[in-house]
C-alpha cells in the first residue's frame, strides 16, 4: 500500500525483557536490532513511536545465585543489570525506556493488575495446591511429554518437583475467547504458522496456571497474600503496560500507546505471550496487543544459541571487531526474519566484505572520487535531460520497503534496498564515466551519470537509515547532503547542489578474516 495511505497512529514496540541472570548473546541482540529497525523506520515516516526493552529480575535462579554469592537478590541484580543496559546502547538501539522489574513503578502496577483480575467478579483467581515438575531455567512448569529423556529440551537439565499451595489464574475460562480472537484477527499473531501453533495449543485444552510462589521472598508480594510472591511470568509480561505508567515522570502513556503495541519475541516464549498474556489482559479488562510477531532462532551447529548449551556468540565482541552497523546489517540480512537461521562469525565477515565493503563502500568511494576528480568536487543541482536507468531502479522503492517493514519483513525490505545498490554498481560499469571524462563533447553525459550515482546513493542512505544509522549519516555527509532522513526523501531527483566533495574514506575498512570455528 502507498506510504501516504497509512494512518499515522502512534506505534509502540517491545522486545521481551531479558532474564538478568543470563549472558547477553547474539539471540538477544537479534530481537533488539529487529525492533529498532522497525521503530526507526516508522519514525522516518513521521509516526509517534515508543520502544521498550529491559530486564526480568524476579526469577528463582536469581535468588539462588545471589545466595551462593552471599548477596541479596537485589544487590546481585543491581550488579549485573548494567551489562544488559549496555547492550542496546552498544547496538545503537534507540529505545525510549529500559525497564527493570525491580522498579517501584513496575511492582506497584503488577499488584494493581493482579488485583483487577481477582476483583473482576468471575472468580478468575483462586487458591489450590500445585504439584508438578518445574524448570528453573525456563521458569515454567513442564509436563512429562515436554521432556526429552526426562530433561528440559531447552536447558538440558531435569526439572524439579514442586508441591505448594498457590494462587491460580483460571486460564481455562478463556479458551473460547482466545479462539475467537485468533479467528477475528488473523494478523494478531504473525507469521501465520506461529498463529497456528498458538491456536493448536489452545484447541488442545487450557490448564489453569499458578500465578504465585510460596516460600520465596524474592519477587513482588501478592497484594492480598503477602506471604507469596507473583510467579515470574505473572510479573514479567505486565512490564509491557506498566512501563507506560512511569517511563515519563508525571505521565501515563497507556491511552496514547497501548492500543498500538507490537510485541517482538522468539518462538520459545510463544505460549506465554500469545496465550497467557492476552487471557490475563482480558481478565483484567484491558485491550489485547495490536500484534505479536514471533521470530525463529539463530542457530549454531543446528542448535539454539544459549548459555546453558555453551554455544554463545557474544554480540559485544562482534561489535568491537566489526562495529554496530555491520552487526545490525548481518542480523537483518542473513536470516529471513521469522525463520530459524545459522549464526557464525564467518558469515558476518563474508557479508561485511562482500556487501558492505564492496557493494556499498566501494560504490561511495568511486562516486565521490569521480566527482572530486572530474568536477572539482562539485555536484550539480540539476541533471541534464535524458532517460535515467537509476530513476527507473528507484521506482516504487519507498512504497515497497515500507510495505515490507509494515509486515515485519525486515530481510525483504533490506533486499529491496540492495537491489538499488546493485543497480547503481551496474550503472557505473555500463556508463564507464572514466571514458566519458576523456571526451569533452560528452560532458553532459558525464554530469548525468554523476548526478544519478550521487542521487541513488543519497536515496540508499535514507532507506538504510533504520538498518545502519551511522553508515547512513556518513554517506550523506560524504555527498554533501543534508542529514534529513524523512521517508519522502526515498525518491529520485532529491539530491542537492554540493561543493567540496572529496574521495570518501572507506565505510568498512578491511578486517582480517576470523579463524574458522571447529
mmCIF file of C-alpha atoms in Angstrom, residues 77-243:
data_model
loop_
_atom_site.group_PDB
_atom_site.id
_atom_site.type_symbol
_atom_site.label_atom_id
_atom_site.label_comp_id
_atom_site.label_asym_id
_atom_site.label_seq_id
_atom_site.Cartn_x
_atom_site.Cartn_y
_atom_site.Cartn_z
ATOM 1 C CA UNK A 77 20.561 -7.883 40.136
ATOM 2 C CA UNK A 78 21.895 -4.330 40.556
ATOM 3 C CA UNK A 79 25.397 -5.628 39.882
ATOM 4 C CA UNK A 80 24.620 -7.257 36.546
ATOM 5 C CA UNK A 81 21.750 -5.152 35.189
ATOM 6 C CA UNK A 82 24.308 -2.709 33.799
ATOM 7 C CA UNK A 83 25.544 -5.310 31.302
ATOM 8 C CA UNK A 84 22.041 -5.543 29.898
ATOM 9 C CA UNK A 85 21.544 -1.789 29.905
ATOM 10 C CA UNK A 86 24.737 -1.501 27.861
ATOM 11 C CA UNK A 87 23.527 -3.922 25.181
ATOM 12 C CA UNK A 88 21.028 -1.607 23.401
ATOM 13 C CA UNK A 89 23.494 1.267 23.718
ATOM 14 C CA UNK A 90 26.250 -0.719 22.027
ATOM 15 C CA UNK A 91 23.812 -1.911 19.353
ATOM 16 C CA UNK A 92 22.908 1.724 18.616
ATOM 17 C CA UNK A 93 19.310 0.940 19.511
ATOM 18 C CA UNK A 94 17.056 3.940 20.080
ATOM 19 C CA UNK A 95 14.876 2.579 22.893
ATOM 20 C CA UNK A 96 12.840 5.145 24.815
ATOM 21 C CA UNK A 97 12.928 3.310 28.126
ATOM 22 C CA UNK A 98 14.802 0.468 29.797
ATOM 23 C CA UNK A 99 12.645 -1.265 32.374
ATOM 24 C CA UNK A 100 13.753 -3.322 35.357
ATOM 25 C CA UNK A 101 11.109 -5.434 37.034
ATOM 26 C CA UNK A 102 12.530 -4.349 40.389
ATOM 27 C CA UNK A 103 11.448 -0.769 39.610
ATOM 28 C CA UNK A 104 8.977 0.522 42.194
ATOM 29 C CA UNK A 105 6.665 1.696 39.410
ATOM 30 C CA UNK A 106 6.527 -1.771 37.906
ATOM 31 C CA UNK A 107 5.950 -3.500 41.244
ATOM 32 C CA UNK A 108 3.049 -1.184 42.091
ATOM 33 C CA UNK A 109 1.408 -1.756 38.730
ATOM 34 C CA UNK A 110 1.747 -5.556 38.884
ATOM 35 C CA UNK A 111 -0.064 -5.559 42.214
ATOM 36 C CA UNK A 112 -2.823 -3.361 40.779
ATOM 37 C CA UNK A 113 -3.044 -5.574 37.679
ATOM 38 C CA UNK A 114 -3.404 -8.814 39.632
ATOM 39 C CA UNK A 115 -5.929 -7.215 41.960
ATOM 40 C CA UNK A 116 -8.043 -6.177 38.938
ATOM 41 C CA UNK A 117 -8.188 -9.807 37.846
ATOM 42 C CA UNK A 118 -9.057 -11.037 41.325
ATOM 43 C CA UNK A 119 -11.797 -8.444 41.700
ATOM 44 C CA UNK A 120 -13.368 -8.868 38.241
ATOM 45 C CA UNK A 121 -16.315 -10.848 39.661
ATOM 46 C CA UNK A 122 -15.582 -14.013 37.660
ATOM 47 C CA UNK A 123 -13.541 -15.910 40.236
ATOM 48 C CA UNK A 124 -10.574 -15.927 37.840
ATOM 49 C CA UNK A 125 -8.069 -16.157 40.684
ATOM 50 C CA UNK A 126 -8.441 -18.932 43.236
ATOM 51 C CA UNK A 127 -6.249 -20.920 45.619
ATOM 52 C CA UNK A 128 -5.258 -24.546 45.150
ATOM 53 C CA UNK A 129 -2.340 -26.930 45.576
ATOM 54 C CA UNK A 130 0.089 -27.410 42.712
ATOM 55 C CA UNK A 131 2.278 -30.473 42.380
ATOM 56 C CA UNK A 132 4.448 -30.904 39.325
ATOM 57 C CA UNK A 133 7.760 -30.514 37.529
ATOM 58 C CA UNK A 134 9.336 -27.053 37.329
ATOM 59 C CA UNK A 135 12.261 -25.959 35.145
ATOM 60 C CA UNK A 136 14.075 -23.120 36.870
ATOM 61 C CA UNK A 137 15.843 -22.182 33.624
ATOM 62 C CA UNK A 138 12.541 -21.695 31.787
ATOM 63 C CA UNK A 139 10.737 -20.517 34.934
ATOM 64 C CA UNK A 140 7.918 -22.770 33.742
ATOM 65 C CA UNK A 141 6.069 -25.907 34.801
ATOM 66 C CA UNK A 142 6.595 -28.880 32.496
ATOM 67 C CA UNK A 143 4.532 -31.904 31.547
ATOM 68 C CA UNK A 144 6.221 -35.270 31.095
ATOM 69 C CA UNK A 145 5.575 -35.169 27.352
ATOM 70 C CA UNK A 146 7.506 -31.896 27.072
ATOM 71 C CA UNK A 147 10.698 -33.502 28.369
ATOM 72 C CA UNK A 148 13.372 -35.356 26.433
ATOM 73 C CA UNK A 149 14.935 -38.203 28.377
ATOM 74 C CA UNK A 150 13.479 -36.630 31.489
ATOM 75 C CA UNK A 151 15.175 -33.276 30.827
ATOM 76 C CA UNK A 152 14.080 -29.853 29.625
ATOM 77 C CA UNK A 153 14.950 -29.741 25.907
ATOM 78 C CA UNK A 154 15.898 -26.059 26.170
ATOM 79 C CA UNK A 155 18.299 -26.323 29.108
ATOM 80 C CA UNK A 156 19.301 -29.966 29.199
ATOM 81 C CA UNK A 157 18.561 -30.374 32.919
ATOM 82 C CA UNK A 158 15.941 -32.337 34.786
ATOM 83 C CA UNK A 159 13.149 -30.162 36.211
ATOM 84 C CA UNK A 160 12.479 -30.088 39.946
ATOM 85 C CA UNK A 161 9.410 -31.476 41.653
ATOM 86 C CA UNK A 162 7.457 -28.703 43.386
ATOM 87 C CA UNK A 163 4.408 -29.066 45.565
ATOM 88 C CA UNK A 164 2.889 -25.999 47.237
ATOM 89 C CA UNK A 165 -0.340 -24.118 47.831
ATOM 90 C CA UNK A 166 -0.560 -21.250 45.318
ATOM 91 C CA UNK A 167 -2.900 -18.762 43.753
ATOM 92 C CA UNK A 168 -4.061 -19.824 40.282
ATOM 93 C CA UNK A 169 -5.316 -17.978 37.228
ATOM 94 C CA UNK A 170 -8.328 -19.597 35.570
ATOM 95 C CA UNK A 171 -6.834 -19.733 32.086
ATOM 96 C CA UNK A 172 -9.262 -22.482 31.078
ATOM 97 C CA UNK A 173 -12.129 -19.963 31.191
ATOM 98 C CA UNK A 174 -10.566 -18.029 28.284
ATOM 99 C CA UNK A 175 -10.238 -20.816 25.735
ATOM 100 C CA UNK A 176 -13.224 -19.725 23.645
ATOM 101 C CA UNK A 177 -12.309 -16.037 23.912
ATOM 102 C CA UNK A 178 -8.791 -16.727 22.633
ATOM 103 C CA UNK A 179 -10.032 -18.816 19.730
ATOM 104 C CA UNK A 180 -12.434 -16.005 18.775
ATOM 105 C CA UNK A 181 -9.548 -13.553 18.959
ATOM 106 C CA UNK A 182 -7.434 -15.616 16.560
ATOM 107 C CA UNK A 183 -10.408 -16.020 14.209
ATOM 108 C CA UNK A 184 -11.464 -12.367 14.179
ATOM 109 C CA UNK A 185 -7.924 -11.010 13.941
ATOM 110 C CA UNK A 186 -5.914 -13.305 11.666
ATOM 111 C CA UNK A 187 -2.912 -10.955 11.847
ATOM 112 C CA UNK A 188 -2.896 -10.881 15.663
ATOM 113 C CA UNK A 189 -0.009 -13.371 15.729
ATOM 114 C CA UNK A 190 2.497 -13.338 12.874
ATOM 115 C CA UNK A 191 3.814 -15.170 10.903
ATOM 116 C CA UNK A 192 0.637 -17.141 10.278
ATOM 117 C CA UNK A 193 2.242 -20.506 11.015
ATOM 118 C CA UNK A 194 3.040 -19.224 14.511
ATOM 119 C CA UNK A 195 -0.607 -18.222 14.913
ATOM 120 C CA UNK A 196 -1.498 -21.799 14.003
ATOM 121 C CA UNK A 197 0.820 -23.023 16.774
ATOM 122 C CA UNK A 198 -0.928 -20.810 19.312
ATOM 123 C CA UNK A 199 -4.364 -21.888 18.070
ATOM 124 C CA UNK A 200 -3.370 -25.566 18.248
ATOM 125 C CA UNK A 201 -2.162 -25.152 21.819
ATOM 126 C CA UNK A 202 -5.455 -23.536 22.849
ATOM 127 C CA UNK A 203 -7.585 -26.083 20.994
ATOM 128 C CA UNK A 204 -5.759 -28.834 22.872
ATOM 129 C CA UNK A 205 -7.338 -27.610 26.088
ATOM 130 C CA UNK A 206 -6.064 -24.983 28.510
ATOM 131 C CA UNK A 207 -4.963 -25.718 32.034
ATOM 132 C CA UNK A 208 -5.131 -23.116 34.804
ATOM 133 C CA UNK A 209 -1.688 -21.980 35.943
ATOM 134 C CA UNK A 210 -0.186 -20.759 39.174
ATOM 135 C CA UNK A 211 0.431 -17.030 39.416
ATOM 136 C CA UNK A 212 2.241 -17.146 42.766
ATOM 137 C CA UNK A 213 5.084 -18.881 44.540
ATOM 138 C CA UNK A 214 5.195 -19.738 48.226
ATOM 139 C CA UNK A 215 8.281 -19.668 50.424
ATOM 140 C CA UNK A 216 10.294 -17.395 48.113
ATOM 141 C CA UNK A 217 10.813 -13.808 49.339
ATOM 142 C CA UNK A 218 12.357 -12.556 46.068
ATOM 143 C CA UNK A 219 9.539 -11.169 43.965
ATOM 144 C CA UNK A 220 6.513 -8.906 44.047
ATOM 145 C CA UNK A 221 4.249 -9.708 47.011
ATOM 146 C CA UNK A 222 0.717 -10.823 46.180
ATOM 147 C CA UNK A 223 -1.383 -7.879 47.473
ATOM 148 C CA UNK A 224 -3.964 -9.999 49.269
ATOM 149 C CA UNK A 225 -1.422 -12.629 50.428
ATOM 150 C CA UNK A 226 1.969 -11.004 51.094
ATOM 151 C CA UNK A 227 3.488 -14.327 52.182
ATOM 152 C CA UNK A 228 3.529 -15.282 48.487
ATOM 153 C CA UNK A 229 5.130 -13.509 45.515
ATOM 154 C CA UNK A 230 3.990 -13.241 41.909
ATOM 155 C CA UNK A 231 5.114 -16.052 39.614
ATOM 156 C CA UNK A 232 7.712 -14.586 37.280
ATOM 157 C CA UNK A 233 5.503 -14.789 34.161
ATOM 158 C CA UNK A 234 2.608 -13.096 36.013
ATOM 159 C CA UNK A 235 5.111 -10.337 36.751
ATOM 160 C CA UNK A 236 7.326 -10.059 33.666
ATOM 161 C CA UNK A 237 4.605 -9.922 30.997
ATOM 162 C CA UNK A 238 2.944 -6.994 32.739
ATOM 163 C CA UNK A 239 6.028 -4.826 32.069
ATOM 164 C CA UNK A 240 4.740 -4.001 28.612
ATOM 165 C CA UNK A 241 1.938 -1.995 30.173
ATOM 166 C CA UNK A 242 3.494 -0.989 33.485
ATOM 167 C CA UNK A 243 6.359 0.860 31.766
#
